[in-house]
Short mmCIF file of C-alpha atoms and ligand atoms in Angstrom, two decimals:
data_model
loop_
_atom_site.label_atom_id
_atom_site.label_comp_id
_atom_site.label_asym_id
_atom_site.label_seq_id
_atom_site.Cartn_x
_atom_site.Cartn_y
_atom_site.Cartn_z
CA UNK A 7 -3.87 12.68 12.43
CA UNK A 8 -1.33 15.29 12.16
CA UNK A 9 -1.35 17.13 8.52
CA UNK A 10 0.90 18.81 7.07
CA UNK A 11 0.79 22.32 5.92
CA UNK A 12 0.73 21.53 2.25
CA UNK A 13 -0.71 19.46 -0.63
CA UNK A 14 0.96 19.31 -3.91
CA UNK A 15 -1.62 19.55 -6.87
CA UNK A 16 -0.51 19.22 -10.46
CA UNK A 17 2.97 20.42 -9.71
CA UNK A 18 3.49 22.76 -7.00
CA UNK A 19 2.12 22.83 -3.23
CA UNK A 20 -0.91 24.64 -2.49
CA UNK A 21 -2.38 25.55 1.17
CA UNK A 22 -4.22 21.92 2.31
CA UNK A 23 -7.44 24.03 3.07
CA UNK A 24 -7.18 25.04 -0.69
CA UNK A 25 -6.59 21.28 -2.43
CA UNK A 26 -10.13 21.03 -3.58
CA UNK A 27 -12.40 19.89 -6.78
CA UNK A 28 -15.58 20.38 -7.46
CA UNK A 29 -18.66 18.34 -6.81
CA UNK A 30 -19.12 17.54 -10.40
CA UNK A 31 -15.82 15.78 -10.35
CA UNK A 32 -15.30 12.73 -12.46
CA UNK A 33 -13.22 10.38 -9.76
CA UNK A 34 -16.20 11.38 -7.47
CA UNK A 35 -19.40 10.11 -9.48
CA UNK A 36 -17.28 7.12 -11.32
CA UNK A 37 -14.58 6.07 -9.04
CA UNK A 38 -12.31 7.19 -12.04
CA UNK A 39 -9.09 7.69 -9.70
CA UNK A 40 -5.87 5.49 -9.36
CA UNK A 41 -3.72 6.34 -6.01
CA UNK A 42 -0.62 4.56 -4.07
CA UNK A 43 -0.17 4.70 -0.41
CA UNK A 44 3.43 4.69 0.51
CA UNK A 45 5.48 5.15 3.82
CA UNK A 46 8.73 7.24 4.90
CA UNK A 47 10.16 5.87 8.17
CA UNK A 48 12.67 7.42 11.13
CA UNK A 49 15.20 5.74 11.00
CA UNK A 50 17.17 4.98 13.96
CA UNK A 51 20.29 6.94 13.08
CA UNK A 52 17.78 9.90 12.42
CA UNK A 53 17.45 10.15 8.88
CA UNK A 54 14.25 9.59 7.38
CA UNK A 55 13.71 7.52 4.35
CA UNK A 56 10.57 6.35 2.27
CA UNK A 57 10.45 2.73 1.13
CA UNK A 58 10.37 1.64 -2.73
CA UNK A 59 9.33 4.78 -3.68
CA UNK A 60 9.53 4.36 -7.51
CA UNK A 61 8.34 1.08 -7.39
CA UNK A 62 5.40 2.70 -5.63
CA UNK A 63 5.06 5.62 -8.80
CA UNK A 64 5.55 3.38 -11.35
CA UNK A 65 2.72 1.15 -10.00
CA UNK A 66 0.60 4.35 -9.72
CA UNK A 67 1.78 4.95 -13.55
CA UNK A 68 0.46 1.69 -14.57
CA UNK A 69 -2.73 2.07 -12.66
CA UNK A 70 -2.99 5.19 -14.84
CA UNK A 71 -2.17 3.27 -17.98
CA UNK A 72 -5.13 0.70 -17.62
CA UNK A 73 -7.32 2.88 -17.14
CA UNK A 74 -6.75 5.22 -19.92
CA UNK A 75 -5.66 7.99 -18.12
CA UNK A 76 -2.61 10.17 -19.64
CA UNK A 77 -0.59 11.45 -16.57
CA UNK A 78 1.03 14.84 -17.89
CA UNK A 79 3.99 14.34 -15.43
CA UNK A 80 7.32 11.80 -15.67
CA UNK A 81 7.93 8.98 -13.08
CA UNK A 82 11.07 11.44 -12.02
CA UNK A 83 8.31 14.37 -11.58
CA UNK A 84 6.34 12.55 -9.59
CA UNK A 85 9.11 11.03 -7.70
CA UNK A 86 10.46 14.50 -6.72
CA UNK A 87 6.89 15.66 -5.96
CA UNK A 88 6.89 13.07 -3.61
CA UNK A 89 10.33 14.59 -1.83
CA UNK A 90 9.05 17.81 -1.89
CA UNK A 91 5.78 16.87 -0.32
CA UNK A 92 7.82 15.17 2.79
CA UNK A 93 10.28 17.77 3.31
CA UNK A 94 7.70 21.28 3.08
CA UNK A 95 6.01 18.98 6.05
CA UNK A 96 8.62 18.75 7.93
CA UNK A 97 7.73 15.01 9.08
CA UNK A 98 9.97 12.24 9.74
CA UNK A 99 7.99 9.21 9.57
CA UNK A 100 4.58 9.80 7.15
CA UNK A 101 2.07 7.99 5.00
CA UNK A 102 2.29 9.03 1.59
CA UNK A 103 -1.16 9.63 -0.31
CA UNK A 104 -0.69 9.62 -4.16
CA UNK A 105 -3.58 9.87 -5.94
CA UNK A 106 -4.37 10.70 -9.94
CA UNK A 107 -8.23 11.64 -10.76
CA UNK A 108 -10.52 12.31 -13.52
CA UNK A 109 -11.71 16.10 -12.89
CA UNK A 110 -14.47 18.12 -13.44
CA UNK A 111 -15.16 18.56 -17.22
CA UNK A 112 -18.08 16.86 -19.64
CA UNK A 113 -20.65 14.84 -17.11
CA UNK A 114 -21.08 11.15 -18.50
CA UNK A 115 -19.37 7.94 -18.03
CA UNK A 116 -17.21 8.49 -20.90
CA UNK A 117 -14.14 9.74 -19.38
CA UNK A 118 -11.48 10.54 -21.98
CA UNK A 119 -12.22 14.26 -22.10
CA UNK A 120 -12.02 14.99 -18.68
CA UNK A 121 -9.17 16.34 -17.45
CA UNK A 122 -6.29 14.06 -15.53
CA UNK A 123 -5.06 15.92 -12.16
CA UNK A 124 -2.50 14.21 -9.39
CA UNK A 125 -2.24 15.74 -5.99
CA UNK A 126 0.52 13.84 -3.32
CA UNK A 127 -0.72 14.25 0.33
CA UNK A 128 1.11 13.03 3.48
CA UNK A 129 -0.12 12.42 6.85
CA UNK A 130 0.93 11.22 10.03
CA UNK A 131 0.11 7.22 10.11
CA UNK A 132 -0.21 4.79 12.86
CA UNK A 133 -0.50 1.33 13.26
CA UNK A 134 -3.17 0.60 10.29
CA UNK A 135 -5.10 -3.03 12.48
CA UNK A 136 -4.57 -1.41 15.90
CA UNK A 137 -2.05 -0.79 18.35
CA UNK A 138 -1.37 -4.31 19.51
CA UNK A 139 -1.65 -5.61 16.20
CA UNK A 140 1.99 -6.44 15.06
CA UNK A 141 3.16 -8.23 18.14
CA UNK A 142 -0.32 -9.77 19.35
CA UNK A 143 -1.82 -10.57 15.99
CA UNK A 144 -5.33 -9.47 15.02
CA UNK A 145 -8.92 -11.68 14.49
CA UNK A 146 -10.02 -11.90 11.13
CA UNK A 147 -12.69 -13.54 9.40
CA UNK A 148 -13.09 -14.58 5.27
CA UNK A 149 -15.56 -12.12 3.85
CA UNK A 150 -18.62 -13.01 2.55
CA UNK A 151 -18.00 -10.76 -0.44
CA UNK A 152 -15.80 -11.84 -3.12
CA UNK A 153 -12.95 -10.06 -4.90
CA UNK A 154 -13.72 -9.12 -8.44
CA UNK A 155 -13.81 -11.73 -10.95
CA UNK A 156 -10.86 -11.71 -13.67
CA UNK A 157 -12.12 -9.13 -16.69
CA UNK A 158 -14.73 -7.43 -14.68
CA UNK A 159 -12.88 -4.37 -12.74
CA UNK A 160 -8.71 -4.64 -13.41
CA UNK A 161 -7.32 -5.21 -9.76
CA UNK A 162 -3.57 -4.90 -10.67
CA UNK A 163 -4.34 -1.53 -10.69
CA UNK A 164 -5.17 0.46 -7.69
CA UNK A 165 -8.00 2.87 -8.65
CA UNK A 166 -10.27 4.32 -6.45
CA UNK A 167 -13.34 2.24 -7.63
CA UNK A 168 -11.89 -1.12 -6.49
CA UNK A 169 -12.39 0.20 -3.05
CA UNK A 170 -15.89 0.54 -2.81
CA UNK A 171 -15.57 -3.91 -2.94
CA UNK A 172 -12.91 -3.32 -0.29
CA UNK A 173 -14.95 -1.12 2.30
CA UNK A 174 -17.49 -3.69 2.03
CA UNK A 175 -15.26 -6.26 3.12
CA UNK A 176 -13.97 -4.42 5.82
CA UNK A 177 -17.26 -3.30 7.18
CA UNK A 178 -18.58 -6.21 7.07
CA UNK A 179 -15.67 -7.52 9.48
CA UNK A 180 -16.04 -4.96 11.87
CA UNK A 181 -19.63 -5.36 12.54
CA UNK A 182 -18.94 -8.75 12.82
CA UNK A 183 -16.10 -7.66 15.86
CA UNK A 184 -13.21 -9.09 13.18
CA UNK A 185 -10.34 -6.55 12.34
CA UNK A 186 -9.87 -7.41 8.75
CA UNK A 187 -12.05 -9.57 6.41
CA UNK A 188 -10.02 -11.87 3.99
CA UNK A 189 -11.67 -12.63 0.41
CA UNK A 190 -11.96 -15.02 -2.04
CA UNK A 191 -12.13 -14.92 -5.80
CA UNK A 192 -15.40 -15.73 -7.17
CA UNK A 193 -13.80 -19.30 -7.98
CA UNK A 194 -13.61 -19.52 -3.73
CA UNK A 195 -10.01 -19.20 -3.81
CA UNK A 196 -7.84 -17.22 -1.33
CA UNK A 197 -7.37 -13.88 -2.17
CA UNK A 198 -6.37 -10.89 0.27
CA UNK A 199 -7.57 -8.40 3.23
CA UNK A 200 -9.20 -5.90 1.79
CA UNK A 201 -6.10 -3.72 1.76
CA UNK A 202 -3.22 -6.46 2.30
CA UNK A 203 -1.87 -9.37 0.89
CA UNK A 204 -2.32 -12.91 2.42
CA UNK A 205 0.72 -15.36 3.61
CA UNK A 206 -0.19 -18.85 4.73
CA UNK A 207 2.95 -20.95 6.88
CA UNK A 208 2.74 -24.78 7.24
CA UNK A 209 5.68 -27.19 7.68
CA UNK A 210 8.18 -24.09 7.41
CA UNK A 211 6.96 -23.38 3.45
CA UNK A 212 5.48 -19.82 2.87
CA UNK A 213 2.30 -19.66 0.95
CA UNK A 214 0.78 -16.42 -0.77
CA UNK A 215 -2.14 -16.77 -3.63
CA UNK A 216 -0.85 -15.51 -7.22
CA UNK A 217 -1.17 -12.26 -9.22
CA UNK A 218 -3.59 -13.95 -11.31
CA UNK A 219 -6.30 -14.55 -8.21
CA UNK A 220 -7.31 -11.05 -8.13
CA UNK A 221 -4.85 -9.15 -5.64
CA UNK A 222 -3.16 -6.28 -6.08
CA UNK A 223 -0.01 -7.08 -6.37
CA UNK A 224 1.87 -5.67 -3.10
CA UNK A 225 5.38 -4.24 -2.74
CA UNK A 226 5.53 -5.21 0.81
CA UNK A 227 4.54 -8.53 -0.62
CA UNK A 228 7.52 -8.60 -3.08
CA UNK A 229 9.43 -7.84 -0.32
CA UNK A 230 8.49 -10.36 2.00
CA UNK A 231 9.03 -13.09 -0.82
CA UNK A 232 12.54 -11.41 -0.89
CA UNK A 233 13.41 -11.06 2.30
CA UNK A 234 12.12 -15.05 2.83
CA UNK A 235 14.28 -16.41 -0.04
CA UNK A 236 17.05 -14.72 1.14
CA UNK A 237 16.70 -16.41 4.15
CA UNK A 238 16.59 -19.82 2.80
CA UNK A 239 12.68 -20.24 2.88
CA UNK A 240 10.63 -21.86 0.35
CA UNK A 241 8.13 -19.57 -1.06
CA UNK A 242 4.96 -21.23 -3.21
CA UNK A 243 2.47 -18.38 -5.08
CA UNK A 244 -0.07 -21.35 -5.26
CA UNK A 245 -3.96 -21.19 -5.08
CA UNK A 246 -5.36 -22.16 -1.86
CA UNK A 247 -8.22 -23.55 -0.55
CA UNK A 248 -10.11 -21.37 1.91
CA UNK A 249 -9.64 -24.39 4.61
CA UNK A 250 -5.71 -23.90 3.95
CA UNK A 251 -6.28 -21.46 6.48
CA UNK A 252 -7.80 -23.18 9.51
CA UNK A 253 -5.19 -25.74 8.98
CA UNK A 254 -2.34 -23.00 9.13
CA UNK A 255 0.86 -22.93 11.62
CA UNK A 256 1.06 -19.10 10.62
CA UNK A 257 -0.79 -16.46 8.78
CA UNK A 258 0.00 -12.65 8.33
CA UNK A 259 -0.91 -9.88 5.90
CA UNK A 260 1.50 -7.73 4.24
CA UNK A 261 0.44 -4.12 3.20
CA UNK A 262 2.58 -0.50 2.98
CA UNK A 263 0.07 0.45 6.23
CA UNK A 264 -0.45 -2.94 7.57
CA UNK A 265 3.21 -3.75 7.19
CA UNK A 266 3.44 -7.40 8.52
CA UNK A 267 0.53 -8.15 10.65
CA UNK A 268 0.29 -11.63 12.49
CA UNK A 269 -3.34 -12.87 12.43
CA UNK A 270 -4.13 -15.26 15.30
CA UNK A 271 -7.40 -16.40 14.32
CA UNK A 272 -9.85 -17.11 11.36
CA UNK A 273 -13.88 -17.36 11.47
CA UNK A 274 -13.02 -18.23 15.24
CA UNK A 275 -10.39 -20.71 14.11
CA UNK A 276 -7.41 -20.49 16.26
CA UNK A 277 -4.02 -20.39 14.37
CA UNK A 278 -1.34 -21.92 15.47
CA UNK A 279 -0.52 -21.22 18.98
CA UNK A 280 -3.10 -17.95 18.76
CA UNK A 281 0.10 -15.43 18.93
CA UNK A 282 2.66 -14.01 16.55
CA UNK A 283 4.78 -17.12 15.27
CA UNK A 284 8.04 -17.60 14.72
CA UNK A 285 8.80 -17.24 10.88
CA UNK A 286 6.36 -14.32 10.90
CA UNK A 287 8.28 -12.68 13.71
CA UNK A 288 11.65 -13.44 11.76
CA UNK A 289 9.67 -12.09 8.56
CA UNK A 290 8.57 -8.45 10.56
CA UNK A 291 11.68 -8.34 12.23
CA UNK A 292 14.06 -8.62 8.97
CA UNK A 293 11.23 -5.85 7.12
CA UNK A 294 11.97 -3.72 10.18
CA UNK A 295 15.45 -4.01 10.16
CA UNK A 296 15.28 -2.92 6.60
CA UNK A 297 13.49 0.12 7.30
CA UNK A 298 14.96 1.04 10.64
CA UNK A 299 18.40 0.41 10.36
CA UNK A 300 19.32 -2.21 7.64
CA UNK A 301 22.57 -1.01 4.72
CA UNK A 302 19.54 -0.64 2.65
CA UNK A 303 21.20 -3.83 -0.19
CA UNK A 304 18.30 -4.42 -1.92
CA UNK A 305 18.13 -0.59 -2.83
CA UNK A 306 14.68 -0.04 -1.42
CA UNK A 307 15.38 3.54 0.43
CA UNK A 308 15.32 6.71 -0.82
CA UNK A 309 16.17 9.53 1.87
CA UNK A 310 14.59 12.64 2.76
CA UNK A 311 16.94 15.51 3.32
CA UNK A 312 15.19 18.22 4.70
CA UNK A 313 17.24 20.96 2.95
CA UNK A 314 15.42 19.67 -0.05
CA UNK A 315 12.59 21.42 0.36
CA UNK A 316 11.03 23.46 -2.39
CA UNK A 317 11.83 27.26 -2.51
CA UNK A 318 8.59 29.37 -3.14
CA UNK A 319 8.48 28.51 -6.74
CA UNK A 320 7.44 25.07 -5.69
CA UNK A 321 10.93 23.55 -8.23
CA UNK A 322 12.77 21.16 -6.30
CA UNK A 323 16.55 21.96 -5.32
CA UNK A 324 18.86 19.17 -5.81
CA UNK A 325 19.68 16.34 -7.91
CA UNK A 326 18.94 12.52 -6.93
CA UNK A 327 20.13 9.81 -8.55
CA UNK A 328 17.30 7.03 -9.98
CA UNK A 329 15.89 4.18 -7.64
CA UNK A 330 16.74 3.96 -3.97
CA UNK A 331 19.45 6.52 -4.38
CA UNK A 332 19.87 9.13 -1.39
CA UNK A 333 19.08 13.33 -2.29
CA UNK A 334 22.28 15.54 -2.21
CA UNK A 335 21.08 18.77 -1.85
CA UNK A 336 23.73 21.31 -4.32
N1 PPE B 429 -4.06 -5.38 -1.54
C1 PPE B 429 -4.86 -4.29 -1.49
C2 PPE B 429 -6.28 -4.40 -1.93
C3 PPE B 429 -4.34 -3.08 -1.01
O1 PPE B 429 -5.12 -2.01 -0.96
C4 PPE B 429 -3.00 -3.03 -0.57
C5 PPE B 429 -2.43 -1.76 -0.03
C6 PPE B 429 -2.21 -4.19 -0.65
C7 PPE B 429 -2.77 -5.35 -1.14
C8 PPE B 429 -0.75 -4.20 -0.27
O2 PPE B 429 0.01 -3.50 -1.22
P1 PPE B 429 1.38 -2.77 -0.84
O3 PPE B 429 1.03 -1.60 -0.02
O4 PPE B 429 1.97 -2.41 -2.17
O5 PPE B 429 2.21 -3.75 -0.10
N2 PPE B 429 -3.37 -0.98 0.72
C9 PPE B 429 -3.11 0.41 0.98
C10 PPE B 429 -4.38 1.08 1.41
C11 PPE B 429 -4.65 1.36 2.85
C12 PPE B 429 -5.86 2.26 3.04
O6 PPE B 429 -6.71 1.97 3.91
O7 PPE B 429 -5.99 3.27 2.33
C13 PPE B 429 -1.92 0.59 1.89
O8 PPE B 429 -1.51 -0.34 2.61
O9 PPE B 429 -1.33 1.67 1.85
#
């Protein structure tokens, strides 16, 4: 994984050696963190740009909100904390690692006097289900544990503790020799991967389980549904059966790492023809497009200029212009 130099904590960019907390840490004995992964891309004319980021900080916003937490920066701060991040490291193409903790202060489960810090990371980021994933599909199981039942822990928002039910998913698949487990709600309804959404194809209509049956609600998700409609595709946000699966023509994930990932078998199950198929390779290939070298209509991009960098005093140079709008440096 290739770093970059620095980490910007609670406003400016420190040394990443130096972005540390201590051991007594809030987020670290409660799980009291919300965080957003997000992804800037090279594009094929050379300019890099990061995908949906506001949608991205205003879901990290909300995440905050239901859990209490008081972020002491604005959606615009965090925005161009986000730009500043990406252009100090100098990379083209990164994952971006949000993330907004409870810190050290009074021990105890009762959080609300501990203070609220945010640091934005980014990292060189591969291919999240392996290197062969998006064009040969991956082998996937459903998970033996379920995703959190409605009013027990919130999972529209993306906090750190939900992911203690999602590493248990996931390791669970891989000592099984699966790439991803896929859960159900505690009703035994579909839900998602343990970090991606689920799509189900049959007879050319595109299935995906509803906000209400304990995903997260992706962005790559609501993209996909776009992207689908606009292509004259019928899209149902239905509850499904766990058998809907066996049964399918097609099935993918969606996720900011996973982007669209073809899965070509379930609990053994073969799907479809046991490859990529065709409306999920229409699907990738109109996300890729998008990010790669699509006139950006939907207003999803925001670019990185590299002359936007942050001058020693870690405050931003230039202006931008609200969601998906390019950086003009002055
Ligand atoms: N569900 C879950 C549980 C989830 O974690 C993600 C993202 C999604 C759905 C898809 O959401 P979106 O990225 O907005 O389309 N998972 C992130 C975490 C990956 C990690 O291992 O960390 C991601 O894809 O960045």
């Amino acid at each position: 994984m290739q770093e970059a130099e620095k980490i910007w904590m609670n406003g400016s960019l420190v040394d990443w050696h130096d972005a540390k907390i201590h051991v007594l840490s809030h987020g670290l004995h409660y799980g009291s963190s919300v965080f957003e992964g997000i992804r800037a891309y090279r594009r094929a004319d050379g300019r890099s740009a990061i995908f949906r980021l506001r949608e991205h900080m205003r879901r990290l916003v909300d995440s905050a909100k239901i859990h209490r937490m008081e972020i002491p920066h604005s959606l615009d701060e965090l925005c161009d904390g986000v730009m500043e991040t990406i252009a100090d490291s100098g990379l083209e193409a990164c994952y971006i690692r949000p993330l907004t903790f409870r810190d050290h202060g009074p021990m105890g489960v009762n959080p609300l006097n501990n203070p609220v810090k945010t640091i934005i990371a980014v990292w060189e980021w591969g291919q999240y289900l392996g290197e062969e994933a998006l064009e040969s599909g991956v082998d996937v199981q459903v998970a033996s544990w379920n995703r959190p039942a409605p009013n027990t822990i919130p999972t529209m928002a993306k906090a750190g503790g939900n992911y203690i039910g999602s590493s248990l998913i996931k390791m669970d698949a891989i000592k099984n020799g699966f790439v991803e487990g896929i859960a159900l709600t505690t009703s035994g309804y579909l839900s998602e991967g343990s970090g991606e959404n689920l799509f189900i194809i049959r007879d050319g209509v595109i299935y995906t389980p509803p906000a209400a049956f304990s995903i997260l609600p992706g962005i790559t998700r609501d993209s996909i549904i776009t992207l689908a409609k606009e292509r004259g595709y019928e899209v149902q946000e239905t509850p499904m059966p766990r058998e809907a699966l066996y049964i399918a023509d097609e099935v993918f994930f969606t996720g900011t790492a996973a982007e669209v990932t073809p899965i070509r078998s379930v609990d053994h199950h073969v799907i479809g023809e046991g490859r990529r198929g065709p409306i999920t390779t229409e699907l990738q290939e109109a996300f890729f497009d998008v990010l790669h070298r699509g006139t950006d209509s939907h207003g999803w991009l925001r670019f990185v200029d590299p002359a936007s960098a942050a001058p020693a005093n870690g405050q931003a140079q230039g202006t931008h212009s609200g969601d998906g709008a390019s950086v003009q440096t002055a």
